Coordinates of C-alpha atoms in Angstrom, one line a residue:
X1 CA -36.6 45.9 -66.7
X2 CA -37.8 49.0 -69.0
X3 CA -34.8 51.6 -68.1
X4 CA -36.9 54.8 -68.3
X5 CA -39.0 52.8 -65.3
X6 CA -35.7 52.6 -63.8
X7 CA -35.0 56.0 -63.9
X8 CA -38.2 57.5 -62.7
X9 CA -37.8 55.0 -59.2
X10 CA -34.5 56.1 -59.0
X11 CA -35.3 60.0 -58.9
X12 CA -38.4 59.2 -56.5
X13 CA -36.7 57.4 -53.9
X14 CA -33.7 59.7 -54.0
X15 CA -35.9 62.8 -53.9
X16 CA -37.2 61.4 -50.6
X17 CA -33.9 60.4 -49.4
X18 CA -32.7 64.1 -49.8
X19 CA -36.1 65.8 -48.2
X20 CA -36.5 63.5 -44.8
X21 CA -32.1 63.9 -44.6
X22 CA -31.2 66.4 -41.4
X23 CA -29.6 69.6 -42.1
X24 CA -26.1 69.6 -41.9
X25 CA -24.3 72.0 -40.1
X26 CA -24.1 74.4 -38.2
X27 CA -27.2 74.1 -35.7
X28 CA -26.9 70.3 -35.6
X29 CA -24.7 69.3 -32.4
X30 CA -21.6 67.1 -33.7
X31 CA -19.7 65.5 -31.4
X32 CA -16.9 64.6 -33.7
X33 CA -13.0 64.1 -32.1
X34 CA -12.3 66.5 -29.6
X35 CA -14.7 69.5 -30.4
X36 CA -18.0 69.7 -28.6
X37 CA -20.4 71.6 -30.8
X38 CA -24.1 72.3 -30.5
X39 CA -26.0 75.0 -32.3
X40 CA -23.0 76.3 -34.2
X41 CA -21.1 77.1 -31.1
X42 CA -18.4 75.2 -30.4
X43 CA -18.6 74.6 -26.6
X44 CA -15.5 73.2 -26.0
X45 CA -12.2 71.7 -26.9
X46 CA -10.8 68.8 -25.5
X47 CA -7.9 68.0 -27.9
X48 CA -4.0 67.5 -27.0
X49 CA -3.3 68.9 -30.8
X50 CA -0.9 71.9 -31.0
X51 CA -2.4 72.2 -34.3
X52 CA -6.2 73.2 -34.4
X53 CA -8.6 73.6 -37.4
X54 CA -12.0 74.9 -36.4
X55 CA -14.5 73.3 -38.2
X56 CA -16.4 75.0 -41.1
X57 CA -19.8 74.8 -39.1
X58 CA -18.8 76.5 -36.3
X59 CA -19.9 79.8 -36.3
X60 CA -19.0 80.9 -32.7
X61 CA -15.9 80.0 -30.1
X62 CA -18.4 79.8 -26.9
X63 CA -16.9 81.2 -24.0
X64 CA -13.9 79.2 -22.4
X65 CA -14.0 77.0 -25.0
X66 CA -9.8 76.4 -25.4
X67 CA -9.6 78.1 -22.0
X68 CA -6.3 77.0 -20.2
X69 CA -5.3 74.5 -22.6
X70 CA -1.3 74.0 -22.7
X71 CA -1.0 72.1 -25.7
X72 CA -2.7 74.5 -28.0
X73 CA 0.3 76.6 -30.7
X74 CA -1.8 77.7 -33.7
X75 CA -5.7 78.1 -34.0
X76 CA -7.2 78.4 -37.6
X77 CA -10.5 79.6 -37.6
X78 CA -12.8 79.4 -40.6
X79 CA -14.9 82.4 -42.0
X80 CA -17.9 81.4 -40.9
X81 CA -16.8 81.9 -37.0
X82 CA -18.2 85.5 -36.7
X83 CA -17.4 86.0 -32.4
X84 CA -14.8 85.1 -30.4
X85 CA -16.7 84.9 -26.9
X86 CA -15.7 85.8 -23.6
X87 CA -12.5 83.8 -22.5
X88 CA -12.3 81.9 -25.1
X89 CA -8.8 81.4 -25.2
X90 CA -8.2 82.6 -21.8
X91 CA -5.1 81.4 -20.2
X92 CA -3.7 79.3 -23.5
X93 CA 0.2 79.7 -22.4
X94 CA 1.6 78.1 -25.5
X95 CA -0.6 79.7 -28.4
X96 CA 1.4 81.5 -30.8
X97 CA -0.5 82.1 -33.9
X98 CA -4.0 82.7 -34.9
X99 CA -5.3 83.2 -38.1
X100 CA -8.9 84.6 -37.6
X101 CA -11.0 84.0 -40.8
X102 CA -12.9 86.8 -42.4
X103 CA -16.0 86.7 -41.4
X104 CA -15.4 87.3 -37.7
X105 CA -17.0 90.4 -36.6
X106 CA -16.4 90.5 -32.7
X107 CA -13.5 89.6 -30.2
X108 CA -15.1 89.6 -26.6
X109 CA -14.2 89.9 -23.5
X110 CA -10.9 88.5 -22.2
X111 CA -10.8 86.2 -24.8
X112 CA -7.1 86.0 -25.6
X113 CA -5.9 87.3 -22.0
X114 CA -3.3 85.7 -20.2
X115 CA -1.5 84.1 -23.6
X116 CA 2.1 84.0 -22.7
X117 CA 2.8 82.8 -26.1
X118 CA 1.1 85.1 -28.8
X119 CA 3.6 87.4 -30.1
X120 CA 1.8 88.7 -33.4
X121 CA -1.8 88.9 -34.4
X122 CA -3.4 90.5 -37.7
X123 CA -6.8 91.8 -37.4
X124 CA -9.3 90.9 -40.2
X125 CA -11.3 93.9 -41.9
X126 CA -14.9 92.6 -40.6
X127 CA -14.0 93.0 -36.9
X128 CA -15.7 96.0 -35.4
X129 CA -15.1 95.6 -31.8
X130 CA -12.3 94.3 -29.8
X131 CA -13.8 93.7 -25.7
X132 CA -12.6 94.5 -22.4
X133 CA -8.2 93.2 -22.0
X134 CA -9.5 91.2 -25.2
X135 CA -5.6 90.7 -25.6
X136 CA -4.6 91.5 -21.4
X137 CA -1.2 90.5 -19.7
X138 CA 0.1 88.9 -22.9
X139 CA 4.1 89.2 -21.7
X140 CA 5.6 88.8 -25.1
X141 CA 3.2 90.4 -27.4
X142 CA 4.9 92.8 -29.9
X143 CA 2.9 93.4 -32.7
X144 CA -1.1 93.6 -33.8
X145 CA -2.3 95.0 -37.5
X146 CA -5.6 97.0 -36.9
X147 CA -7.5 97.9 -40.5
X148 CA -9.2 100.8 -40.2
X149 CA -12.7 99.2 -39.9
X150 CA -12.2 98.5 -36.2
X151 CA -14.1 101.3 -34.6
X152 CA -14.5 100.1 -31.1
X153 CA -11.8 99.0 -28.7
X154 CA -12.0 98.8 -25.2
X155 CA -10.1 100.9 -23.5
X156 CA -7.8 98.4 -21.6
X157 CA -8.1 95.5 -24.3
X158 CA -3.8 95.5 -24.3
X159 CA -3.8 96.3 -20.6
X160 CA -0.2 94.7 -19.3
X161 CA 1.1 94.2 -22.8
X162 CA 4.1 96.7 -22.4
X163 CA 5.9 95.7 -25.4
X164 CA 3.1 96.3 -28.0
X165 CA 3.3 98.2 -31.0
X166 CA 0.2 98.9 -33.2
X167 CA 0.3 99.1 -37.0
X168 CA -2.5 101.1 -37.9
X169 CA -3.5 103.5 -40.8
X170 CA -2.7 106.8 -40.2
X171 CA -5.9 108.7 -39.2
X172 CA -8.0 105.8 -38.1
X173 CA -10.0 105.0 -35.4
X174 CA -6.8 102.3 -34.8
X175 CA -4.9 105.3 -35.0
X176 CA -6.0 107.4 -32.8
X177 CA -6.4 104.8 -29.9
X178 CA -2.9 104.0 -30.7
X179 CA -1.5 107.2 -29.4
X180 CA -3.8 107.0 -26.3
X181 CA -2.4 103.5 -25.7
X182 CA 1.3 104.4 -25.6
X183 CA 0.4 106.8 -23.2
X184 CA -0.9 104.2 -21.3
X185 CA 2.0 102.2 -22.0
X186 CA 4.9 104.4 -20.0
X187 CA 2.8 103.2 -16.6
X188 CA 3.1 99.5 -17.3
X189 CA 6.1 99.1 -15.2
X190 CA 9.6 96.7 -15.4
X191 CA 12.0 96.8 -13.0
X192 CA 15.2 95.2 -14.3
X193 CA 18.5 94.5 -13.3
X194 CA 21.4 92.8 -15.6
X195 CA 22.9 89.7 -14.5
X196 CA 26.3 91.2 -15.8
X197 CA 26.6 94.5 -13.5
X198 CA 29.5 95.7 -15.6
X199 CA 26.4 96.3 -18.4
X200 CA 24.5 100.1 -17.1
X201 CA 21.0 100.3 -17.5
X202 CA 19.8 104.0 -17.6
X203 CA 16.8 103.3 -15.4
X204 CA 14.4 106.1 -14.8
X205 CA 13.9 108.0 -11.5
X206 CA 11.3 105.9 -10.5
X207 CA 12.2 102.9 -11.3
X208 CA 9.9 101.8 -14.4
X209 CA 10.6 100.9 -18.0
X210 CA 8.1 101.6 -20.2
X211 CA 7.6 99.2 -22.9
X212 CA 9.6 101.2 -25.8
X213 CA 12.5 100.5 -24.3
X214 CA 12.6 97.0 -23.5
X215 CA 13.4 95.3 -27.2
X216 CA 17.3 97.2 -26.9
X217 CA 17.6 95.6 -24.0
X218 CA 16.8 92.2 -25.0
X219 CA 18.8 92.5 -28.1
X220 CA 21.9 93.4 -25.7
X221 CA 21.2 89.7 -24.4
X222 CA 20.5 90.8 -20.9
X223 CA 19.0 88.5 -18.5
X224 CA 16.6 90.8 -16.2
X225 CA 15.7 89.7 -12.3
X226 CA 13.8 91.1 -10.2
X227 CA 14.3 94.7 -8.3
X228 CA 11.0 96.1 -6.2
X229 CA 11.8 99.1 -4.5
X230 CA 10.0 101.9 -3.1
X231 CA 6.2 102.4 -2.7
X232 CA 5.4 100.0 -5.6
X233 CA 3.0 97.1 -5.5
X234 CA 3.5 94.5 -7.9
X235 CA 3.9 90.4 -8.5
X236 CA 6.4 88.2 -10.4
X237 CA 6.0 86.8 -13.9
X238 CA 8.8 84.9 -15.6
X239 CA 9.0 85.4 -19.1
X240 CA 11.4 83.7 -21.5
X241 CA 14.9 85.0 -19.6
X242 CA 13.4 88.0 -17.4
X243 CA 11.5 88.3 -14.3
X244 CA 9.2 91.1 -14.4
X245 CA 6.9 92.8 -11.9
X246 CA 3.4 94.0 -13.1
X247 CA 2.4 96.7 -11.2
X248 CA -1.1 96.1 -10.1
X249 CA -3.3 99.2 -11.4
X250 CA -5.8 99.4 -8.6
X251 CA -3.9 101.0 -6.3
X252 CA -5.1 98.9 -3.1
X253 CA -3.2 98.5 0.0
X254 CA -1.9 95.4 0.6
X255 CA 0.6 95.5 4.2
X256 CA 1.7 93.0 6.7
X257 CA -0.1 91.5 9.7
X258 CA 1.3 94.5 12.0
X259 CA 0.9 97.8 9.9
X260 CA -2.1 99.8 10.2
X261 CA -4.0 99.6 6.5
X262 CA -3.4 102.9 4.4
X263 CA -5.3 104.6 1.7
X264 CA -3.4 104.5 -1.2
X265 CA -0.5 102.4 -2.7
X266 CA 1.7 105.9 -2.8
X267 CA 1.6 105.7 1.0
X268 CA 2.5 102.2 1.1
X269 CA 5.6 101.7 3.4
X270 CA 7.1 98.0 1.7
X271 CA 5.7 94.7 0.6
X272 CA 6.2 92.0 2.3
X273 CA 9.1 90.5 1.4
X274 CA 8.0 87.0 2.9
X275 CA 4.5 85.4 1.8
X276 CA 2.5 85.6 4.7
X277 CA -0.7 86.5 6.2
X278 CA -1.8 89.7 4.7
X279 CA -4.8 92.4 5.1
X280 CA -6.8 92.7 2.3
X281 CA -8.7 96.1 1.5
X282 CA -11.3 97.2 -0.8
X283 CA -12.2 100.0 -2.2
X284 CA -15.7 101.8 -1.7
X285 CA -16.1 98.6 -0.7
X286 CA -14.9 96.4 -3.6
X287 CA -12.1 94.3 -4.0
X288 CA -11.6 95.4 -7.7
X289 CA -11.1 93.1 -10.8
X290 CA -7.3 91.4 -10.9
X291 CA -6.4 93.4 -7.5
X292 CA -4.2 90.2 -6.7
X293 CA -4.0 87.9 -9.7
X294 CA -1.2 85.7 -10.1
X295 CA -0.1 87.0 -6.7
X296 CA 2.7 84.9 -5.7
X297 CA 3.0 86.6 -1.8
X298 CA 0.0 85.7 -0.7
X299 CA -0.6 83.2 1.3
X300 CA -3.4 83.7 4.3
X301 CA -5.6 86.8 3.6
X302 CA -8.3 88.3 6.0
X303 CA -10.7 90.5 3.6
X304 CA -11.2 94.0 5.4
X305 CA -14.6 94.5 7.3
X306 CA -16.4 96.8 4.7
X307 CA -15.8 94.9 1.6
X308 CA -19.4 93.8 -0.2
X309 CA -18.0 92.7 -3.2
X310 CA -15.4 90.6 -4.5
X311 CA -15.2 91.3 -8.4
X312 CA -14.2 89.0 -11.4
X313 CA -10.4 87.7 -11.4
X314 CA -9.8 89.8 -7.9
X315 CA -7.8 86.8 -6.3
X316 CA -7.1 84.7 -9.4
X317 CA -4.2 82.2 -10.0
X318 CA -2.8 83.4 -6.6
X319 CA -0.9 81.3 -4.2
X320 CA -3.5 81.8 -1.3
X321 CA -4.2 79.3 1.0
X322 CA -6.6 80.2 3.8
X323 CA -8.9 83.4 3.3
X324 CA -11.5 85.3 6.1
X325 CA -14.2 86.8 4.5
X326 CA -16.4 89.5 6.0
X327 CA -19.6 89.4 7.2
X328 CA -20.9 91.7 5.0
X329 CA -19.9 90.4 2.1
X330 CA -22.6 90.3 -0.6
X331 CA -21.2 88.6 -3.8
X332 CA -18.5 86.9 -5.3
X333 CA -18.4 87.4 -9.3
X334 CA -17.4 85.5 -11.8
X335 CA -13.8 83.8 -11.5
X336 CA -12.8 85.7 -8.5
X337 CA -10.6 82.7 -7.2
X338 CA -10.4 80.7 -10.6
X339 CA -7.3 78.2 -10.7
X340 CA -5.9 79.8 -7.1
X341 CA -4.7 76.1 -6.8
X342 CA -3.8 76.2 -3.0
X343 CA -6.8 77.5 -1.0
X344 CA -7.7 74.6 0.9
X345 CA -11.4 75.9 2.1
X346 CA -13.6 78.8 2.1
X347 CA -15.9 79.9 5.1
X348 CA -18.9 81.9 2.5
X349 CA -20.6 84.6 5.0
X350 CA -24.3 84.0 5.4
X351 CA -24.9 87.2 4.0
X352 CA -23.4 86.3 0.3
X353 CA -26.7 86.8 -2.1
X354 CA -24.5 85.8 -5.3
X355 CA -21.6 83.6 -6.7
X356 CA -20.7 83.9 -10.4
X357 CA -19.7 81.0 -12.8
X358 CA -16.5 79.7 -11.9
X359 CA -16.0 81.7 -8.3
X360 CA -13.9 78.8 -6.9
X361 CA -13.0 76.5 -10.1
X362 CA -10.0 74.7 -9.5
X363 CA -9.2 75.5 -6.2
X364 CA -8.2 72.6 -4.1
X365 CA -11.5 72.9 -2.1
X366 CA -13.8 72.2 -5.1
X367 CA -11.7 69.7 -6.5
X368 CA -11.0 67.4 -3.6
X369 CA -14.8 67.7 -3.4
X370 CA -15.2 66.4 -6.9
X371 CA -12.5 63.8 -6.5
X372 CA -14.5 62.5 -3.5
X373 CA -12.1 63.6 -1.1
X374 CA -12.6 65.1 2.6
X375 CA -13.0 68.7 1.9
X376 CA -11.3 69.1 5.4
X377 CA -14.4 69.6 7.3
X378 CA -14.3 73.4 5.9
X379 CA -18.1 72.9 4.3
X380 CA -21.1 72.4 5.8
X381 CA -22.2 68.6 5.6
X382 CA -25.7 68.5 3.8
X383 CA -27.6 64.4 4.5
X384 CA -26.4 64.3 0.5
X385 CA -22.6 64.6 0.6
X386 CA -23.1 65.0 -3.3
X387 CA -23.1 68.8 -2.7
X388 CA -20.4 71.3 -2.0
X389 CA -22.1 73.7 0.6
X390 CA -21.1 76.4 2.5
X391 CA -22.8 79.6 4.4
X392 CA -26.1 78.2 2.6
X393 CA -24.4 78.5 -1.4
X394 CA -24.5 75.7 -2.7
X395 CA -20.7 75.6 -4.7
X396 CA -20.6 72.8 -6.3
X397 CA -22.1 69.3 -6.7
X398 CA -20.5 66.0 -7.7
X399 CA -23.5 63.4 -7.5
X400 CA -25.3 61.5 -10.6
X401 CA -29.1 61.0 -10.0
X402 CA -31.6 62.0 -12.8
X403 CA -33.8 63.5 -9.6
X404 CA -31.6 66.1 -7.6
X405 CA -33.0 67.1 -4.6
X406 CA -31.4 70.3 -3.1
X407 CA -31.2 70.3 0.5
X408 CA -32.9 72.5 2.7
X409 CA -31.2 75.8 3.6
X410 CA -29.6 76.5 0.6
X411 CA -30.2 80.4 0.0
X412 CA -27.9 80.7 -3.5
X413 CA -26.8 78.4 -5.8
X414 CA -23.9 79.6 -7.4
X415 CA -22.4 79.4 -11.4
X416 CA -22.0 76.7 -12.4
X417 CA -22.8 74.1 -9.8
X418 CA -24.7 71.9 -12.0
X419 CA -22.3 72.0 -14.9
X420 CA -23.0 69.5 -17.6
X421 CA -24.6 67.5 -15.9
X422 CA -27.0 66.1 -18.3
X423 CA -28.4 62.9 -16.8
X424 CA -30.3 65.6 -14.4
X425 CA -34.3 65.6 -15.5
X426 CA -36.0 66.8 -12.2
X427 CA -34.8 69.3 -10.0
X428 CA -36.8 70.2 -6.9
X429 CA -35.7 73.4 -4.8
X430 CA -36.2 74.0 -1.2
X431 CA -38.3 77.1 -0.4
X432 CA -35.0 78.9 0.9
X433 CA -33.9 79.2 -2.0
X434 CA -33.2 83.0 -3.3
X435 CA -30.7 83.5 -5.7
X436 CA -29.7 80.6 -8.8
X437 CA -27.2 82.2 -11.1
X438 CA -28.6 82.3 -14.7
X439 CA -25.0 79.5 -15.3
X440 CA -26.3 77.7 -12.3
X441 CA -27.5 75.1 -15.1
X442 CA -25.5 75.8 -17.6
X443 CA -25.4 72.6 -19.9
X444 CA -28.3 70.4 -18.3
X445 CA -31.8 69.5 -19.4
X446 CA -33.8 69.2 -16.6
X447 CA -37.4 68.2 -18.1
X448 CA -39.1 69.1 -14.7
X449 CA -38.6 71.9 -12.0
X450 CA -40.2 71.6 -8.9
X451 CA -40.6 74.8 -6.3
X452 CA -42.6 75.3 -4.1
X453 CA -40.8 78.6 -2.1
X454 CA -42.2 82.7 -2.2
X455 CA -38.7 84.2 -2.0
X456 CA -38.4 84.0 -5.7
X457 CA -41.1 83.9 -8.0
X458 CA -41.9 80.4 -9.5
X459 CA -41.3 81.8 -13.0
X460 CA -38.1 83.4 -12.6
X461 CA -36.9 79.6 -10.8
X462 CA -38.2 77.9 -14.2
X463 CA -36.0 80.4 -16.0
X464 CA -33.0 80.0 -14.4
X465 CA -32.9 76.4 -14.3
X466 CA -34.9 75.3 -17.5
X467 CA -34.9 77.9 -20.1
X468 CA -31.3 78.5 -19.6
X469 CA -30.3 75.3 -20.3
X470 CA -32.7 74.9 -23.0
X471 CA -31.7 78.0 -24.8
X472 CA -28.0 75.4 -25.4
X473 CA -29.5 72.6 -27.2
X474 CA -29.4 72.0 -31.0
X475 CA -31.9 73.4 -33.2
X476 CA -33.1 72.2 -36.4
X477 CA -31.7 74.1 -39.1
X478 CA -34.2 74.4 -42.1
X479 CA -33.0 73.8 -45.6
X480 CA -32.4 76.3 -47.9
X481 CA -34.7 76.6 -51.1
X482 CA -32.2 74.9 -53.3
X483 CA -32.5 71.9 -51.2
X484 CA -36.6 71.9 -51.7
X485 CA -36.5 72.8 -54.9
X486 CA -33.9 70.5 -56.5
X487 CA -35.6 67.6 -54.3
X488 CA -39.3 68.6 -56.0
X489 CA -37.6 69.0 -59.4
X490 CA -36.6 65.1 -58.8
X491 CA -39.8 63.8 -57.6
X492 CA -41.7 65.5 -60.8
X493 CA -39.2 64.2 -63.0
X494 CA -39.7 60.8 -61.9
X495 CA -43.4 60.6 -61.9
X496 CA -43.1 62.0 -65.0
X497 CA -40.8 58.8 -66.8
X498 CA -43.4 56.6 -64.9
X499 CA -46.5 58.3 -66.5
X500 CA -44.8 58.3 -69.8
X501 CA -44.0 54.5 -69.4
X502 CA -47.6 53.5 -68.3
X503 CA -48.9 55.5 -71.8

């Protein structure tokens, strides 16, 4: 066979080959190992690795995407991740080091709070904007670089971290917030006491170390425990060979059973040196965020009359068990009882209009739920048993049917219910419906909403359940010029051998 003939079918049918190929990257979902990708983002990691390489397409860390994992020590992100989002790496106990690649342009929200382990970080020139206690309650962190093209930090994005210190450049933005932080700093309390009392410990009047003096101390090779005195309100962290109190900055009462609530921490008589049953108070009618997280004392609670509004993180990773909520209680944010491991059941006030994304995730409530357990006849019983309700909000739902029926009387349905649940095409709503989080869905597909209630409009309902969702699936990338034009080039070279052979 004439080899020019060759040729020019050769070139044809690999022209074709490279035109109908799908784009590779970024916006196609890959499903590779342990990473769960789709449109660049990279949803979630599921990987026991201590070791973790981001892959090149990703171009964002979704939010609580390495959330809570323990095996996690060093992340290496490539350039073309340009956002961290919120919570990313919320909660990772063990990470240690993270080299962020250089096209990253935003750290959100929360997204490396609550990392016991990270002790350094170096922050890459294209970053303009580190989010709300981006780096929060991270025990052992000592050091973070800032470059001067950082220009917006949130104010409390180190909140907790009382050993920090910031290398900046003298003058810049870094800089200035710097100064402003290590004010900040003195009130992040320590109360210590050496194991060896024959070793004095110059402790201030009231009681609190500030972080600048805490690295002597550890070089002395003392072993702290703890010491609360006076009107101070605080919980118990262990970290490496001290016990420290965080002093909670809200400033909330918190008193026993007996004592008559007061206004103000300052007029606090004592903590309770037992856990018990305790009196929770807002304020203006808010249980603000991270009042009690990682609250070890508490144990029942009873939420004061007037609170509306429980915010994000308020009862966190607490040891709480049974909780009274108010009747007037209006909403429940995002992740106000995340992880709080104990709390066996909650009683949701028919008043409650909202529940964010992961209100009650991980308590022992939902997951008994999911596990098919008893939920100990705390929730209301729905004909489907496939759904976690309770004061009409519908928490969370463990069933597998393409068509999902909710049952009548459900009012909200709260973050995150629906979760990945992709087999789900049809959803049809009862008319009591009022409230779907915009995470309600978060995940699914559903091809078909059904809806036939006034208290929402039908549009807003589509929106909420479809369009959400949809807005998460892959999209086709198009192919870049080069691709269309080295694939034409091809094609014309190869009719051309073939014309020139038939001549």
């Amino acid at each position: 066979m004439n080899k020019k003939r060759l040729l020019g079918a050769f070139l044809i049918i690999t022209s074709l080959i490279v035109m109908l190929l799908p784009a590779a990257e970024a916006d196609a979902e890959t499903s590779a190992s342990a990473f769960t990708i789709k449109s660049g983002e990279l949803i979630k990691y599921k990987g026991v690795a201590t070791t973790v390489s981001v892959p090149d397409t990703v171009t964002a860390i979704g939010e609580g995407a390495f959330e809570d994992n323990d095996y996690v020590k060093k992340i290496i992100l490539p350039d073309a991740v340009k956002k961290i989002e919120a919570y990313a790496f919320w909660g990772c106990d063990n990470l240690e080091t993270v080299i962020l690649g250089n096209g990253l342009t935003e750290i959100s929200d929360f997204a490396f709070a609550n990392c016991d382990g990270l002790e350094t970080m170096t922050i890459t020139p294209n970053i303009k904007k580190i989010g709300i206690q981006a780096f929060a309650d991270c025990n052992n962190f000592e050091d973070i670089t800032i470059p001067f093209q950082v220009t917006d930090i949130s104010e409390d994005a180190f909140d907790g971290d009382y050993l920090l210190n910031i290398h900046c450049e003298t003058g810049s933005y870094a800089d200035k917030y710097a100064k402003a932080f290590y004010e900040r700093q003195k009130d992040m309390p320590v109360y210590v006491k050496p194991e060896d009392e024959s070793i004095k410990i110059e402790v201030p009047e009231d009681g609190v170390y500030s972080g600048s003096g805490m690295s002597e101390e550890k070089e002395a090779g003392l072993i702290y425990e703890v010491n609360v005195q006076g009107d101070t309100l605080g919980s118990t962290t262990v970290v490496d060979n001290q016990a420290v109190v965080f002093i909670q900055n809200a400033g909330l009462p918190v008193q026993n059973e007996d004592k008559k609530p007061l206004e103000g921490v300052g007029e606090q008589e004592e903590i309770p040196k037992e856990p018990g049953k305790v009196s929770s108070a807002g304020r203006d009618g808010v249980i603000v965020e991270r009042t009690y997280y990682r609250n070890t004392d508490l144990r029942e609670v009873v939420v004061e009359d007037d609170v509306h509004t429980i915010s994000r993180f308020a009862y966190a990773r607490s040891k709480i068990t049974d909780i009274v909520l108010p009747e007037d209680l209006k909403e429940i944010e995002y992740a106000a009882f995340y992880h709080c491991d104990n709390l066996k059941g909650v009683m949701i006030p028919e008043g409650v209009t909202a529940v964010g994304a992961k209100a009650f995730a991980h308590t022992a409530w939902v997951n008994d739920f999911l596990k098919q357990s008893n939920s100990g006849g705390v929730a209301e019983k729905s004909a489907d048993e496939d759904f976690l309700i309770s004061g009409g909000v519908l928490v969370a739902y463990r069933g597998n049917a393409k068509e999902v029926i909710v049952p009548n009387g459900v009012r909200v349905i709260a973050g995150g219910a629906f979760e990945d649940h992709t087999e789900i095409e049809k959803v049809i709503l009862p008319a009591s419906i009022q409230n779907i989080d915009e995470l309600a869905f978060d995940g699914c597909n559903p091809k078909e909403v059904e809806y036939n209630g006034d208290a929402m409009e039908e549009e807003l309902v589509e929106m909420r359940v479809s369009l959400n969702s949809l807005s998460q699936l892959p999209r086709t990338q198009s192919k870049s010029p080069f691709v269309w034009i080295f694939a034409s080039l091809m094609l014309v070279t190869g009719c051309v051998c073939m014309l020139h052979k038939a001549k």
